[in-house]
mmCIF file of C-alpha atoms and ligand atoms in Angstrom:
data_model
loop_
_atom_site.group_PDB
_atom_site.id
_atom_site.type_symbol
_atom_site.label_atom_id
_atom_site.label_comp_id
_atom_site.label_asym_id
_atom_site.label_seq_id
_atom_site.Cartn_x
_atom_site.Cartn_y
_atom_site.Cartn_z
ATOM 1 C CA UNK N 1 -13.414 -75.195 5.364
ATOM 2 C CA UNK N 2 -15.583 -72.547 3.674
ATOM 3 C CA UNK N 3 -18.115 -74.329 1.327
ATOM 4 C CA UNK N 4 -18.006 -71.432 -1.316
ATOM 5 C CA UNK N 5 -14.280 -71.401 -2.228
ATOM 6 C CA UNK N 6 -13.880 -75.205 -2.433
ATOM 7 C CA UNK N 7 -11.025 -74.814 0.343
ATOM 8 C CA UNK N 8 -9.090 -72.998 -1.594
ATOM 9 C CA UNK N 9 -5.728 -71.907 -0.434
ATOM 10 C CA UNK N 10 -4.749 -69.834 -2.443
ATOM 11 C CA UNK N 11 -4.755 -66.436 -1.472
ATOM 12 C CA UNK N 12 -5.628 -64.806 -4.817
ATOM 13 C CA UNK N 13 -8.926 -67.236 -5.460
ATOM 14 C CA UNK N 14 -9.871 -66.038 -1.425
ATOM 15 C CA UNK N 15 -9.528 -62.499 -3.101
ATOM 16 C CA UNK N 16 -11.514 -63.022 -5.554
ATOM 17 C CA UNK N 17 -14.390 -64.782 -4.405
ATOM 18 C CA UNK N 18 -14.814 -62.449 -0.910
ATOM 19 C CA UNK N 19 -14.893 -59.348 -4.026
ATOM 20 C CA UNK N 20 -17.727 -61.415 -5.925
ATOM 21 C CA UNK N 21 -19.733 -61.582 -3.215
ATOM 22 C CA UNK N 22 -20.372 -58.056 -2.424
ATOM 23 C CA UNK N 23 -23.526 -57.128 -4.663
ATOM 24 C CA UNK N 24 -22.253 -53.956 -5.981
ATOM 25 C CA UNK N 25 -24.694 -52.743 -9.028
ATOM 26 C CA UNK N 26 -23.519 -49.485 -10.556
ATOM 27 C CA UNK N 27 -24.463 -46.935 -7.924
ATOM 28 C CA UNK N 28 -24.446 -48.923 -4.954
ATOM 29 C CA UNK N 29 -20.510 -49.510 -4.429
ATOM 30 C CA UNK N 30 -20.100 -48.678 -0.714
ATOM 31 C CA UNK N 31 -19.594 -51.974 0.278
ATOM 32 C CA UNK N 32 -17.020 -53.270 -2.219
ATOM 33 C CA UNK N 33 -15.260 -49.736 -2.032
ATOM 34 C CA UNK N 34 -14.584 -50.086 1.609
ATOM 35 C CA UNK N 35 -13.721 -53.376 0.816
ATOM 36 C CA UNK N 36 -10.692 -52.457 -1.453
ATOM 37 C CA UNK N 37 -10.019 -49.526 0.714
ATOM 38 C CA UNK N 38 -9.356 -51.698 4.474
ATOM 39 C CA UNK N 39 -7.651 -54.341 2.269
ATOM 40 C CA UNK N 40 -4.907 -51.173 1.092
ATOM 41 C CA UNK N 41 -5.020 -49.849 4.272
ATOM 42 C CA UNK N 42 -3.813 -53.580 5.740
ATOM 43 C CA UNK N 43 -0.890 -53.121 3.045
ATOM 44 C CA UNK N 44 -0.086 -49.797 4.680
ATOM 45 C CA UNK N 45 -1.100 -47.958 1.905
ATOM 46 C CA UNK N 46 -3.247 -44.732 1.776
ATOM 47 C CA UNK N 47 -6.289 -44.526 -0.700
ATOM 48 C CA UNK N 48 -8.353 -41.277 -1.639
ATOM 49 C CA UNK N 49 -12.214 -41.199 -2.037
ATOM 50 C CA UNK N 50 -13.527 -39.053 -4.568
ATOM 51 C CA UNK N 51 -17.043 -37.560 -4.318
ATOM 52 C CA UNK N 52 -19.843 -40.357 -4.270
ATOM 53 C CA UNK N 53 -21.705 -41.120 -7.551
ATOM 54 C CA UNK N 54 -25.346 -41.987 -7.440
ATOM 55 C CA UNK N 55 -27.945 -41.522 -4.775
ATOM 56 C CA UNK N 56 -28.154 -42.850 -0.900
ATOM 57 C CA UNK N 57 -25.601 -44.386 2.059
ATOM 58 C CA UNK N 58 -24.690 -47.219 -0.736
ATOM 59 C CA UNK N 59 -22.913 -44.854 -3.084
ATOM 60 C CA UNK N 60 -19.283 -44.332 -3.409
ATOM 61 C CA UNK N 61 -16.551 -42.832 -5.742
ATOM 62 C CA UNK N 62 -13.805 -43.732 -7.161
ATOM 63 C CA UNK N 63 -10.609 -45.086 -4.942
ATOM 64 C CA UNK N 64 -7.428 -43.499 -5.701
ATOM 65 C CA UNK N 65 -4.118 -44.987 -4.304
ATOM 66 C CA UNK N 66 -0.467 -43.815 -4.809
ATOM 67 C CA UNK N 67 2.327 -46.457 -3.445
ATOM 68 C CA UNK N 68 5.709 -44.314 -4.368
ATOM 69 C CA UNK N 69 8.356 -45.754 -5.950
ATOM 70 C CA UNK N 70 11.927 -45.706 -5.564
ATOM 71 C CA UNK N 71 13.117 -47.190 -9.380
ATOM 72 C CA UNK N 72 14.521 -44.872 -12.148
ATOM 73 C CA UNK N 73 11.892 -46.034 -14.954
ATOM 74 C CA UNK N 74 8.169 -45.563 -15.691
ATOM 75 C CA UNK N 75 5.348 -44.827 -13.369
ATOM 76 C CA UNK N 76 2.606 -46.833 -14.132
ATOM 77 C CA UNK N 77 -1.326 -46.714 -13.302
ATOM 78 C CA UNK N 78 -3.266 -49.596 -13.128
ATOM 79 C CA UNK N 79 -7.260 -49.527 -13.383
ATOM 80 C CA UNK N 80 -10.397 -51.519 -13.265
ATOM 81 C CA UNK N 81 -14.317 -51.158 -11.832
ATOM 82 C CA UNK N 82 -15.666 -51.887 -9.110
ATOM 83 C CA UNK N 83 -19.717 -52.058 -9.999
ATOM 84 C CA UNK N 84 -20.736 -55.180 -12.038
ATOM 85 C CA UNK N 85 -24.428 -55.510 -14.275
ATOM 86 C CA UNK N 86 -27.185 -56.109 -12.410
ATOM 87 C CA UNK N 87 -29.516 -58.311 -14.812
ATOM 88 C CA UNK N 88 -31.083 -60.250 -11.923
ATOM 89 C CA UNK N 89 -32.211 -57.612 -9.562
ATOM 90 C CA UNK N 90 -33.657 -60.445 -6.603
ATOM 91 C CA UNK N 91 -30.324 -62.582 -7.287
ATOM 92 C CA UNK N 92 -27.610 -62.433 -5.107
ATOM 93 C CA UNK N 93 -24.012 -63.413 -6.158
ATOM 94 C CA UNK N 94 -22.662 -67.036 -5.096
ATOM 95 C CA UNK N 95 -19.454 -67.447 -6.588
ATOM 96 C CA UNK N 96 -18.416 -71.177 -6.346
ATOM 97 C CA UNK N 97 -15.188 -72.562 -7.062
ATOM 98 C CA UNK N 98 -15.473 -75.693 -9.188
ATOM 99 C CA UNK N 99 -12.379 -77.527 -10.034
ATOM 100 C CA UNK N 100 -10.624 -75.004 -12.064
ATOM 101 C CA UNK N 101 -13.362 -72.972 -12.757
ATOM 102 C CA UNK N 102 -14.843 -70.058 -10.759
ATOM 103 C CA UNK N 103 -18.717 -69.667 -11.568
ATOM 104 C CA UNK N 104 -21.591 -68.339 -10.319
ATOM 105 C CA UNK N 105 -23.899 -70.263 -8.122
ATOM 106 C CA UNK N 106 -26.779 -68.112 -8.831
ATOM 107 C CA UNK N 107 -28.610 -66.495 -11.589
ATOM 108 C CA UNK N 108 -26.763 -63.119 -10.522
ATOM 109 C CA UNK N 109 -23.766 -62.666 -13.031
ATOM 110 C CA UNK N 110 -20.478 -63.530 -11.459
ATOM 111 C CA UNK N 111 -19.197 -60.109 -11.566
ATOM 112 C CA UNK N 112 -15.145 -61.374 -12.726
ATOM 113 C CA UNK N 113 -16.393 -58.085 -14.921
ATOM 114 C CA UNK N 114 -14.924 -56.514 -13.348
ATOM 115 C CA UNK N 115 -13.756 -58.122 -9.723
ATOM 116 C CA UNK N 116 -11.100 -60.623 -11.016
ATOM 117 C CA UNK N 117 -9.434 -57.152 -12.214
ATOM 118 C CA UNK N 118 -9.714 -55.740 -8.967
ATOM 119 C CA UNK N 119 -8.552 -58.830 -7.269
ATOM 120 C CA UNK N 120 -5.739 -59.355 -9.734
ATOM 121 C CA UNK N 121 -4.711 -55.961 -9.247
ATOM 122 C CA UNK N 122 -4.664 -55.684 -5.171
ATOM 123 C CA UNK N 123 -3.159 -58.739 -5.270
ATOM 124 C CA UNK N 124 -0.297 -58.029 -6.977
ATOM 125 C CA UNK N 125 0.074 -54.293 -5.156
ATOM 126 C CA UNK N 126 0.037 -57.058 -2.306
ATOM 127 C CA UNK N 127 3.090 -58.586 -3.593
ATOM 128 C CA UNK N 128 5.070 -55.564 -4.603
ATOM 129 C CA UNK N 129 4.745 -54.311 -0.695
ATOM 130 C CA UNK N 130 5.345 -57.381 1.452
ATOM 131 C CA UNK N 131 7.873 -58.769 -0.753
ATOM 132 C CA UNK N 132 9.769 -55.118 -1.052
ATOM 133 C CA UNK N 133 10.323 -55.207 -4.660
ATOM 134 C CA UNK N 134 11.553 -52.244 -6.284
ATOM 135 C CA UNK N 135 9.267 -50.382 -8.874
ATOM 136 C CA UNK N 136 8.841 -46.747 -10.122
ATOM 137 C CA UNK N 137 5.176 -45.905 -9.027
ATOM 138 C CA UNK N 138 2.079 -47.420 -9.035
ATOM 139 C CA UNK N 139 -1.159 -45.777 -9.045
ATOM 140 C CA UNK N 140 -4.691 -47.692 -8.679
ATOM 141 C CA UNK N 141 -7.389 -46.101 -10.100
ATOM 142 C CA UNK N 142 -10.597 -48.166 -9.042
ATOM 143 C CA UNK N 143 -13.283 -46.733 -10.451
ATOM 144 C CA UNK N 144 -17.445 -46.756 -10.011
ATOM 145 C CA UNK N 145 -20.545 -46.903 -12.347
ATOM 146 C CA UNK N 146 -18.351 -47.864 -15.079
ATOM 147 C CA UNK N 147 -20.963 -49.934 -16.530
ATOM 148 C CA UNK N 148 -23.718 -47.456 -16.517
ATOM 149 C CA UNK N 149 -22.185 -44.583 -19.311
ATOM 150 C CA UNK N 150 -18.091 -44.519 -17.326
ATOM 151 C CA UNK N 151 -19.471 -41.927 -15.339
ATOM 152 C CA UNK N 152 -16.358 -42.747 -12.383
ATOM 153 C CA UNK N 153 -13.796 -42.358 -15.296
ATOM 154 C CA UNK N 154 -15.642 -39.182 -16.175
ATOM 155 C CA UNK N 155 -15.731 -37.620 -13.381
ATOM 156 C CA UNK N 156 -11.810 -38.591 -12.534
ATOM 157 C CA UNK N 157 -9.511 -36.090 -12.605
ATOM 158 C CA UNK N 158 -5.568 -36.934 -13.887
ATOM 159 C CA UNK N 159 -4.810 -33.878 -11.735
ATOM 160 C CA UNK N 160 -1.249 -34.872 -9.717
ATOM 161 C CA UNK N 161 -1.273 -38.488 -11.290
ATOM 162 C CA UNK N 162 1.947 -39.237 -12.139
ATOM 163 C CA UNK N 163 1.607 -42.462 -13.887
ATOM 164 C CA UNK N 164 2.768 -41.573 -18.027
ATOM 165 C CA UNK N 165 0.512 -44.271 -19.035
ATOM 166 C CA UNK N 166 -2.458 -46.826 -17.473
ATOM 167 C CA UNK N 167 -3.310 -50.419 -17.780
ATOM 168 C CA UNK N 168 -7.374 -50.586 -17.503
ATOM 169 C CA UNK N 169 -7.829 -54.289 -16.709
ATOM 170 C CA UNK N 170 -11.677 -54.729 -18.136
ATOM 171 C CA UNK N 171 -11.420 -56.997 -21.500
ATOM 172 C CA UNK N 172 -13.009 -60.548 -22.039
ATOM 173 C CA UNK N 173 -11.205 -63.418 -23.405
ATOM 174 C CA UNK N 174 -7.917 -65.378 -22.077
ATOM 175 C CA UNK N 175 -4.806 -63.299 -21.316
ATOM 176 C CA UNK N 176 -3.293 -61.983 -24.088
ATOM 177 C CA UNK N 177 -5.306 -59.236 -25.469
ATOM 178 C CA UNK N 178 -3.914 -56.166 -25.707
ATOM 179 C CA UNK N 179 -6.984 -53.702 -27.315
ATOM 180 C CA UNK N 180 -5.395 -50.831 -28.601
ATOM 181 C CA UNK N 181 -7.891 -49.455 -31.037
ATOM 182 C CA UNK N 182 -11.895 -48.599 -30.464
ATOM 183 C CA UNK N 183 -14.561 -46.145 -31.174
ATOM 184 C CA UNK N 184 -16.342 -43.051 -30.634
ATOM 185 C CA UNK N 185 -19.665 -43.911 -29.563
ATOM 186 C CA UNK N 186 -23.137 -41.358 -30.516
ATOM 187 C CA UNK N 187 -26.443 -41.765 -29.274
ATOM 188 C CA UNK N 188 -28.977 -40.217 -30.740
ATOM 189 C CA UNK N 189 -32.684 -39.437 -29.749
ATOM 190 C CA UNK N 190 -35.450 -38.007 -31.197
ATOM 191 C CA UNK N 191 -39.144 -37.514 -29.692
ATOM 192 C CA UNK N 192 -41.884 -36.471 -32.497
ATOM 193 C CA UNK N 193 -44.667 -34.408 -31.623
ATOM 194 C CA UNK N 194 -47.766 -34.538 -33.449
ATOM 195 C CA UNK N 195 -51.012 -33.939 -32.877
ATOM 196 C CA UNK N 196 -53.344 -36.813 -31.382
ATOM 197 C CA UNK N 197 -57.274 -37.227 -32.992
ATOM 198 C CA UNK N 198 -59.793 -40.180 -33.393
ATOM 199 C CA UNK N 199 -58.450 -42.332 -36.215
ATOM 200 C CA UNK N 200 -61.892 -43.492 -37.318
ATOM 201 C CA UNK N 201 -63.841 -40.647 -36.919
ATOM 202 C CA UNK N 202 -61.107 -37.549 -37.889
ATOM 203 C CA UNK N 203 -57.984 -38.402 -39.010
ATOM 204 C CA UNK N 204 -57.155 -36.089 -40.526
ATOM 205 C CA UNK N 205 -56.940 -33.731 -37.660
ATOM 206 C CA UNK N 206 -54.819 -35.726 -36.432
ATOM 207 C CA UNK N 207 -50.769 -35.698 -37.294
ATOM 208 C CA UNK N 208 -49.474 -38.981 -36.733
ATOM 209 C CA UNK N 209 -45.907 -39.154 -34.821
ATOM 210 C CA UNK N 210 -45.393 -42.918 -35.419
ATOM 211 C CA UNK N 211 -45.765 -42.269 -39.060
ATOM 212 C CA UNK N 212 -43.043 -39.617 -38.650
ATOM 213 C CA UNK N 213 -40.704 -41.926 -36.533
ATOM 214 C CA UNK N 214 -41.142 -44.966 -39.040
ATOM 215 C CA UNK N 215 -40.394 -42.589 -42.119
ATOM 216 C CA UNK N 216 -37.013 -40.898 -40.754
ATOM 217 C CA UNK N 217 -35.501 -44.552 -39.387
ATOM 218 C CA UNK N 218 -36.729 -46.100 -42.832
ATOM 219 C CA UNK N 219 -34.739 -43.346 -44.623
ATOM 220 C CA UNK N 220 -31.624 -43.748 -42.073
ATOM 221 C CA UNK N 221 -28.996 -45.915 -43.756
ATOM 222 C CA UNK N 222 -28.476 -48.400 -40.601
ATOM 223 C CA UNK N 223 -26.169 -51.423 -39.582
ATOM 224 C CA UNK N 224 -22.475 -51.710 -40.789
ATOM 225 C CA UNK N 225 -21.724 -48.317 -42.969
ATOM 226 C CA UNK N 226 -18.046 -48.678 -43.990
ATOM 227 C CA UNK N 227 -15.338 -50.897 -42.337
ATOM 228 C CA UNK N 228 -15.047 -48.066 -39.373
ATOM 229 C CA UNK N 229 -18.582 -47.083 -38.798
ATOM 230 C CA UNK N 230 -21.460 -48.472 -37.677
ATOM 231 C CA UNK N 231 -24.840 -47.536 -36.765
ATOM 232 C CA UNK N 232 -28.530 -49.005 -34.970
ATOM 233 C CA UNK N 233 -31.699 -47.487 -33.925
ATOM 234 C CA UNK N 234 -32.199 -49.658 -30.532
ATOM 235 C CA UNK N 235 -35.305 -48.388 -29.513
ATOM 236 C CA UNK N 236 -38.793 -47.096 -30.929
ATOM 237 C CA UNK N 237 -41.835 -45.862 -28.321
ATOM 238 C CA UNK N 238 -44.837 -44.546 -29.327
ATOM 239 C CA UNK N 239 -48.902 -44.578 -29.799
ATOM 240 C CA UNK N 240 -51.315 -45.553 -26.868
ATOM 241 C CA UNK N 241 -54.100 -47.060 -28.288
ATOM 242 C CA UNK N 242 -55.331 -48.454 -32.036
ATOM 243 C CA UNK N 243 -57.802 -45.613 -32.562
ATOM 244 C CA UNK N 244 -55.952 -43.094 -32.068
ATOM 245 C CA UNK N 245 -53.829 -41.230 -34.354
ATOM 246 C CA UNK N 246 -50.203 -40.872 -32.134
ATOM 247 C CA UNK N 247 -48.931 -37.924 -30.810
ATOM 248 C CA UNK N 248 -45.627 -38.504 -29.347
ATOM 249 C CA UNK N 249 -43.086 -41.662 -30.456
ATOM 250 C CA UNK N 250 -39.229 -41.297 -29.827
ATOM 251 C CA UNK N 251 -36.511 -42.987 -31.182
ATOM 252 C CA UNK N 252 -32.761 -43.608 -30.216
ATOM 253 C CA UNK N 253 -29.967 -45.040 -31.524
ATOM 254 C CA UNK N 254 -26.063 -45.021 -31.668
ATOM 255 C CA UNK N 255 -23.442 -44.492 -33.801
ATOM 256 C CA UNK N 256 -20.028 -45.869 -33.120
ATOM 257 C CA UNK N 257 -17.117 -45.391 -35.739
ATOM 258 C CA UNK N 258 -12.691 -45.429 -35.328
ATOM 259 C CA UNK N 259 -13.294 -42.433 -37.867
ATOM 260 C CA UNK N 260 -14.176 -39.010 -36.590
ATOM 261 C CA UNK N 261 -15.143 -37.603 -40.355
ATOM 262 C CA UNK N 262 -17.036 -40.927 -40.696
ATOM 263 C CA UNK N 263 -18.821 -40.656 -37.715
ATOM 264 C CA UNK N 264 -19.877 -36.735 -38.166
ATOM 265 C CA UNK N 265 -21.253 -37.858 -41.406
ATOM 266 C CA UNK N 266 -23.538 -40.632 -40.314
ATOM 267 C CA UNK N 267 -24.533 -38.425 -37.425
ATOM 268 C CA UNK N 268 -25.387 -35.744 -39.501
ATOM 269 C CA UNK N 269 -27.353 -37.551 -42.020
ATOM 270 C CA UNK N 270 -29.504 -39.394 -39.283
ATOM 271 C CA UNK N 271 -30.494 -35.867 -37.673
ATOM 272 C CA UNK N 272 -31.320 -35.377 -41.601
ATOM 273 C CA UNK N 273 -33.577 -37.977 -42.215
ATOM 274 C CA UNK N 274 -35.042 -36.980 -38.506
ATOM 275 C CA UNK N 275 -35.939 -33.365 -39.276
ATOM 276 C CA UNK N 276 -36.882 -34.407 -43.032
ATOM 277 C CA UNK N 277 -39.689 -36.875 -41.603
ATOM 278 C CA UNK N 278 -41.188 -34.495 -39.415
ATOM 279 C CA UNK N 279 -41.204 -32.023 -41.963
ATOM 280 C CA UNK N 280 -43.206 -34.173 -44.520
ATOM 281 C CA UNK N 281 -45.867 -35.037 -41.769
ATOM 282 C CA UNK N 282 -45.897 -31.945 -40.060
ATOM 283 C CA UNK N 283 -45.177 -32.943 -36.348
ATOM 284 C CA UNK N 284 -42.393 -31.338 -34.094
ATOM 285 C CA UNK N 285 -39.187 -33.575 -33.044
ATOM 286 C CA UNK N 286 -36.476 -32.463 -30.595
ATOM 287 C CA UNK N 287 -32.894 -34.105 -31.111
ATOM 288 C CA UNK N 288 -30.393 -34.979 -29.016
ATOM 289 C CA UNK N 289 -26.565 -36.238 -29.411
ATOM 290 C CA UNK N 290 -24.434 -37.277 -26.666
ATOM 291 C CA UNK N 291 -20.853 -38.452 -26.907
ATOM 292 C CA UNK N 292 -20.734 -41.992 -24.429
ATOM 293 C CA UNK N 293 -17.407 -42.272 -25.441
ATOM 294 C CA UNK N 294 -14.113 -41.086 -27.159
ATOM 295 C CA UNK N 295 -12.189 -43.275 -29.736
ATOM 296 C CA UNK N 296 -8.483 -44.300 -28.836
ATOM 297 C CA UNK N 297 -5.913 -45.856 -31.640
ATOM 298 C CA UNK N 298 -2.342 -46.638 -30.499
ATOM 299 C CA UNK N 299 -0.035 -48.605 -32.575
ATOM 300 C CA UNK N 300 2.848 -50.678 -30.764
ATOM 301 C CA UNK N 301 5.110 -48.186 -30.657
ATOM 302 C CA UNK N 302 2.914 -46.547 -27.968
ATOM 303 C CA UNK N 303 4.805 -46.968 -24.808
ATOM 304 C CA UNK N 304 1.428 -48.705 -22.725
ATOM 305 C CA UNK N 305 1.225 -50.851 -25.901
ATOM 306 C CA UNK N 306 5.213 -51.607 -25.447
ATOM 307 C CA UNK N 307 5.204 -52.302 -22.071
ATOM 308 C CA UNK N 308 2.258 -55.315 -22.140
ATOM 309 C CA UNK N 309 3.427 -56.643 -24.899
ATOM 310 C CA UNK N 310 6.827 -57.255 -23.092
ATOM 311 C CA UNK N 311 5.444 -58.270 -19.921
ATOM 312 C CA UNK N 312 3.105 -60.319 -21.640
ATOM 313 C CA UNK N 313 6.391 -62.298 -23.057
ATOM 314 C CA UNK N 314 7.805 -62.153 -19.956
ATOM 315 C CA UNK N 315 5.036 -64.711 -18.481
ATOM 316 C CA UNK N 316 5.161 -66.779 -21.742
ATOM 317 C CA UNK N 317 2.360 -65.084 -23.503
ATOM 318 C CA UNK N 318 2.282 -64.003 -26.584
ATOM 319 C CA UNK N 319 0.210 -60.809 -26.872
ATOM 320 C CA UNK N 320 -2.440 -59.906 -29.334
ATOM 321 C CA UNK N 321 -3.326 -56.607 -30.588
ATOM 322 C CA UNK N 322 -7.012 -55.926 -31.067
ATOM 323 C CA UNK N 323 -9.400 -53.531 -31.973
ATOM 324 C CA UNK N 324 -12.667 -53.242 -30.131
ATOM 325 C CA UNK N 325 -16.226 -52.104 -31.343
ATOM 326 C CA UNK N 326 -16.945 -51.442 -27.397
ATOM 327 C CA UNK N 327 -15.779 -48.746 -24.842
ATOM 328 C CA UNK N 328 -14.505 -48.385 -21.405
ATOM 329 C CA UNK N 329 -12.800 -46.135 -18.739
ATOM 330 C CA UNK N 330 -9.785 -46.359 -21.310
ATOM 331 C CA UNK N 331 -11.412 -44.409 -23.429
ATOM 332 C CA UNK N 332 -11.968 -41.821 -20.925
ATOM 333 C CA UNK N 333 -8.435 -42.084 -19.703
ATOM 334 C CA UNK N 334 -7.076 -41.854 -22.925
ATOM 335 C CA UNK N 335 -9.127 -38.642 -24.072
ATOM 336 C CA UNK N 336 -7.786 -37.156 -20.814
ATOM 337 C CA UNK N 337 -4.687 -37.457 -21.921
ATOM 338 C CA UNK N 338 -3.115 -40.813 -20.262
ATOM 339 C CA UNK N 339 -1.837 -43.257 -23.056
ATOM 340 C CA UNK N 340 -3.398 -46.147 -21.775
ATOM 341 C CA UNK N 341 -4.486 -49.775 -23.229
ATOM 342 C CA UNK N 342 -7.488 -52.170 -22.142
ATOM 343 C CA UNK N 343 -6.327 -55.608 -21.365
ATOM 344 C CA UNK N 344 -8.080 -59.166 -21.393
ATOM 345 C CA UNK N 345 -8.095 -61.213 -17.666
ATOM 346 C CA UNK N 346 -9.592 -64.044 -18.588
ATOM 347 C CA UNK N 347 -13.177 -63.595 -17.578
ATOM 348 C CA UNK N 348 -15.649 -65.045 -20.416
ATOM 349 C CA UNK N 349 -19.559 -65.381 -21.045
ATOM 350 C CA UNK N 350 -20.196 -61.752 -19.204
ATOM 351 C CA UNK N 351 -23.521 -59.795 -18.798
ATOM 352 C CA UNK N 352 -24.958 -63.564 -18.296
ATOM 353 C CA UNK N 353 -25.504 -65.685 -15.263
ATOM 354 C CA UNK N 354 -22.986 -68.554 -17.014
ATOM 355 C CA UNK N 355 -19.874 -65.707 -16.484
ATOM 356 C CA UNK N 356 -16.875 -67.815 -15.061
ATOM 357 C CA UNK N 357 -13.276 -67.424 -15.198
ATOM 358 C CA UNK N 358 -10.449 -70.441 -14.841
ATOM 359 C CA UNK N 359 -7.963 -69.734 -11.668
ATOM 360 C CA UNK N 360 -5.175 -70.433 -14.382
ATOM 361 C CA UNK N 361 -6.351 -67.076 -15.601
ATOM 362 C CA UNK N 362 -7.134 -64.865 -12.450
ATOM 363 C CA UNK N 363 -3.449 -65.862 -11.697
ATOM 364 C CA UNK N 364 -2.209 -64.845 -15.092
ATOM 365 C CA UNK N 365 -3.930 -61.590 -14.272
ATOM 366 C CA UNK N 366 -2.132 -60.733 -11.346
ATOM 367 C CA UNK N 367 1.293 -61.476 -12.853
ATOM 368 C CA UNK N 368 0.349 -59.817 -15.879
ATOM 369 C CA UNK N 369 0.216 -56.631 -13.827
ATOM 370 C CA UNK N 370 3.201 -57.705 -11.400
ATOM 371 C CA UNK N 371 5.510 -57.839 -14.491
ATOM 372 C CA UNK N 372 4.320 -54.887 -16.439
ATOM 373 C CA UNK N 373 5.622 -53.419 -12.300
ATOM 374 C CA UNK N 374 8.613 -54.586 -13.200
ATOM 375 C CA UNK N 375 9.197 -53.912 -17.157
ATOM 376 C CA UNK N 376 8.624 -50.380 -16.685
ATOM 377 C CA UNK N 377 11.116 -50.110 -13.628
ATOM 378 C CA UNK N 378 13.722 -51.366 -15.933
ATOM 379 C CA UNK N 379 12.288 -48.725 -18.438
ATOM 380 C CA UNK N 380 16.336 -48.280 -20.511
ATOM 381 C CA UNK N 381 15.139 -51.924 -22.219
ATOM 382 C CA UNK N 382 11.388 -50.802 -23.344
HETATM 383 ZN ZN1 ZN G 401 -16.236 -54.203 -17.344
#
């Protein structure tokens, strides 16, 4: 009897914690890739690698599988990540199975962010292929270094998928939520350039890039801006020593609103206040804005939003609709052009080494995605 799973039979919880234990920080995925890959390739199934993202032997890209249908109705795509946070960098993962509960043994994070997806979804691809049932098309999109800016969704290409909308399996909270609504992220980063000199003995020869910094995020109007906008300078670097009069301090932030117009707005008047400040004190500043992530807003008329919503009923759940202030690889998938939805599996307390998720859950996972299978193959009733 293995120690770590509590003797578990049950083939799903096996699933699960063999996934958890394979360290796989964003960028170092091999392990867990070839993982998912052998356990398709047991199912008879074929997988495509895409290029590897990251650096070294441990990286690996995303793992694309096609398992053709034979039903009349919808072709689906299911998705989920394969790296997990690394906050512990010396802690290994030790998923234990206690009772009903699957925690982690260690201070690493459990990593059910994203590995009871992954489980939940081979599992039920499992299913669907030694039990024969008839569907219409599943696609697995498993992707990497989703946690470090969803640069695997970004660099995924919908090129020949055939799937007319996705099910990214990545949200916290029991099963139930279906999120259907989140932002467009910003960040923003500025690095002032002044002009350093000895602050007792000639300052002013100097031009003070802290001053410059403080002034633009003091005239930034910051935190919740209207009820679809918000906005947060994270981050403020600068000076090296108490005598001297700074030359260089930088500054970022982020933006996130469900409104483009909104979101221009804000974005526009930080830059403002940012070129403004160094103009008052006389130092330089370079800007930059990059887009993390595209908003998405489906109502539940939207077929993804139609179809877990009904299998959600189906397995006596009664499904939620919810907004998000976060993003994902839905995001990406939906600004690419697949209608797709983010749903909850169960897995709570994330990003911390007290992450767990109940085995009532993982299991309501994997039938969450074995009866969305079957809703859309009996597409005439969505
Ligand atoms: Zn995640």
């Amino acid at each position: 009897m293995n120690q770590a799973d509590g003797g578990s039979g049950d083939p799903l919880v096996r699933l699960f914690l063999d996934l958890a234990r394979i360290p796989s920080p964003s960028g170092s995925e091999r392990e867990v890739v070839d993982f998912l890959a052998h356990y398709l390739a047991d199912l008879g199934l074929e997988t495509r690698e895409d290029e590897p993202l990251g650096e070294g032997p441990a990286a690996a890209g995303n793992l694309y599988c096609h398992v053709p249908g034979e039903g009349p109705g919808i072709p689906v795509l299911f998705s989920a990540h394969t790296d997990t946070v690394f906050t512990t960098p010396d802690a290994q993962p030790e998923p234990v199975l206690d009772g009903a509960i699957i925690r982690s043994g260690s201070r690493a994070v459990l990593g059910a962010d994203d590995k009871a997806a992954l489980a939940a979804i081979i599992d039920a691809v499992g299913q669907v292929i030694n039990s024969g049932r008839r569907h219409s098309g599943i696609e697995l999109m498993l992707t990497v270094s989703e946690e470090n800016g969803l640069k695997g969704a970004k660099a995924f290409s919908l090129e020949g998928v055939k799937a007319r909308c996705g099910f990214c399996l990545d949200s916290t909270g029991p099963v139930r939520e279906v999120i259907v609504r989140s932002p467009t992220q910003k960040t923003i980063r500025a690095t002032f350039k002044g002009k350093s000199a000895h602050a007792g003995v000639a300052p002013e020869e100097g031009r003070s890039a802290v001053l410059a910094a403080s002034r633009a995020v003091s005239a930034m109007r910051l935190g919740r801006i209207d009820e679809e906008t918000t906005a947060n300078i994270g981050v403020i670097k600068g000076g090296e020593a108490v005598n001297v009069v700074p030359d260089r301090c930088s500054i970022s932030g982020e933006c996130r609103s469900h409104d483009g117009s909104s979101l221009e707005q804000q974005v526009s008047e930080m830059l403002d206040a940012i070129n403004r400040a160094a103009a008052e004190t006389g130092v330089d500043v370079e800007t930059s804005v990059v887009d993390e992530f595209h908003s998405f807003d489906l109502s539940a008329d939207n077929l993804p939003v139609k179809l877990a919503s009904r299998a959600l009923r189906s397995i006596g759940i009664e499904p939620v609709l919810a907004s998000t202030g976060g993003g994902s690889d839905v995001n990406e998938f939906n600004r690419k052009g697949l209608e797709s939805v983010n749903l909850s599996v169960g897995m709570e307390k994330v990003y911390t080494p007290d992450e767990y998720i109940t085995v009532e859950s993982l299991g309501q996972a994997r039938d969450l995605v074995l009866a969305i299978v079957d809703i859309a193959d009996g597409h005439d009733q969505v």
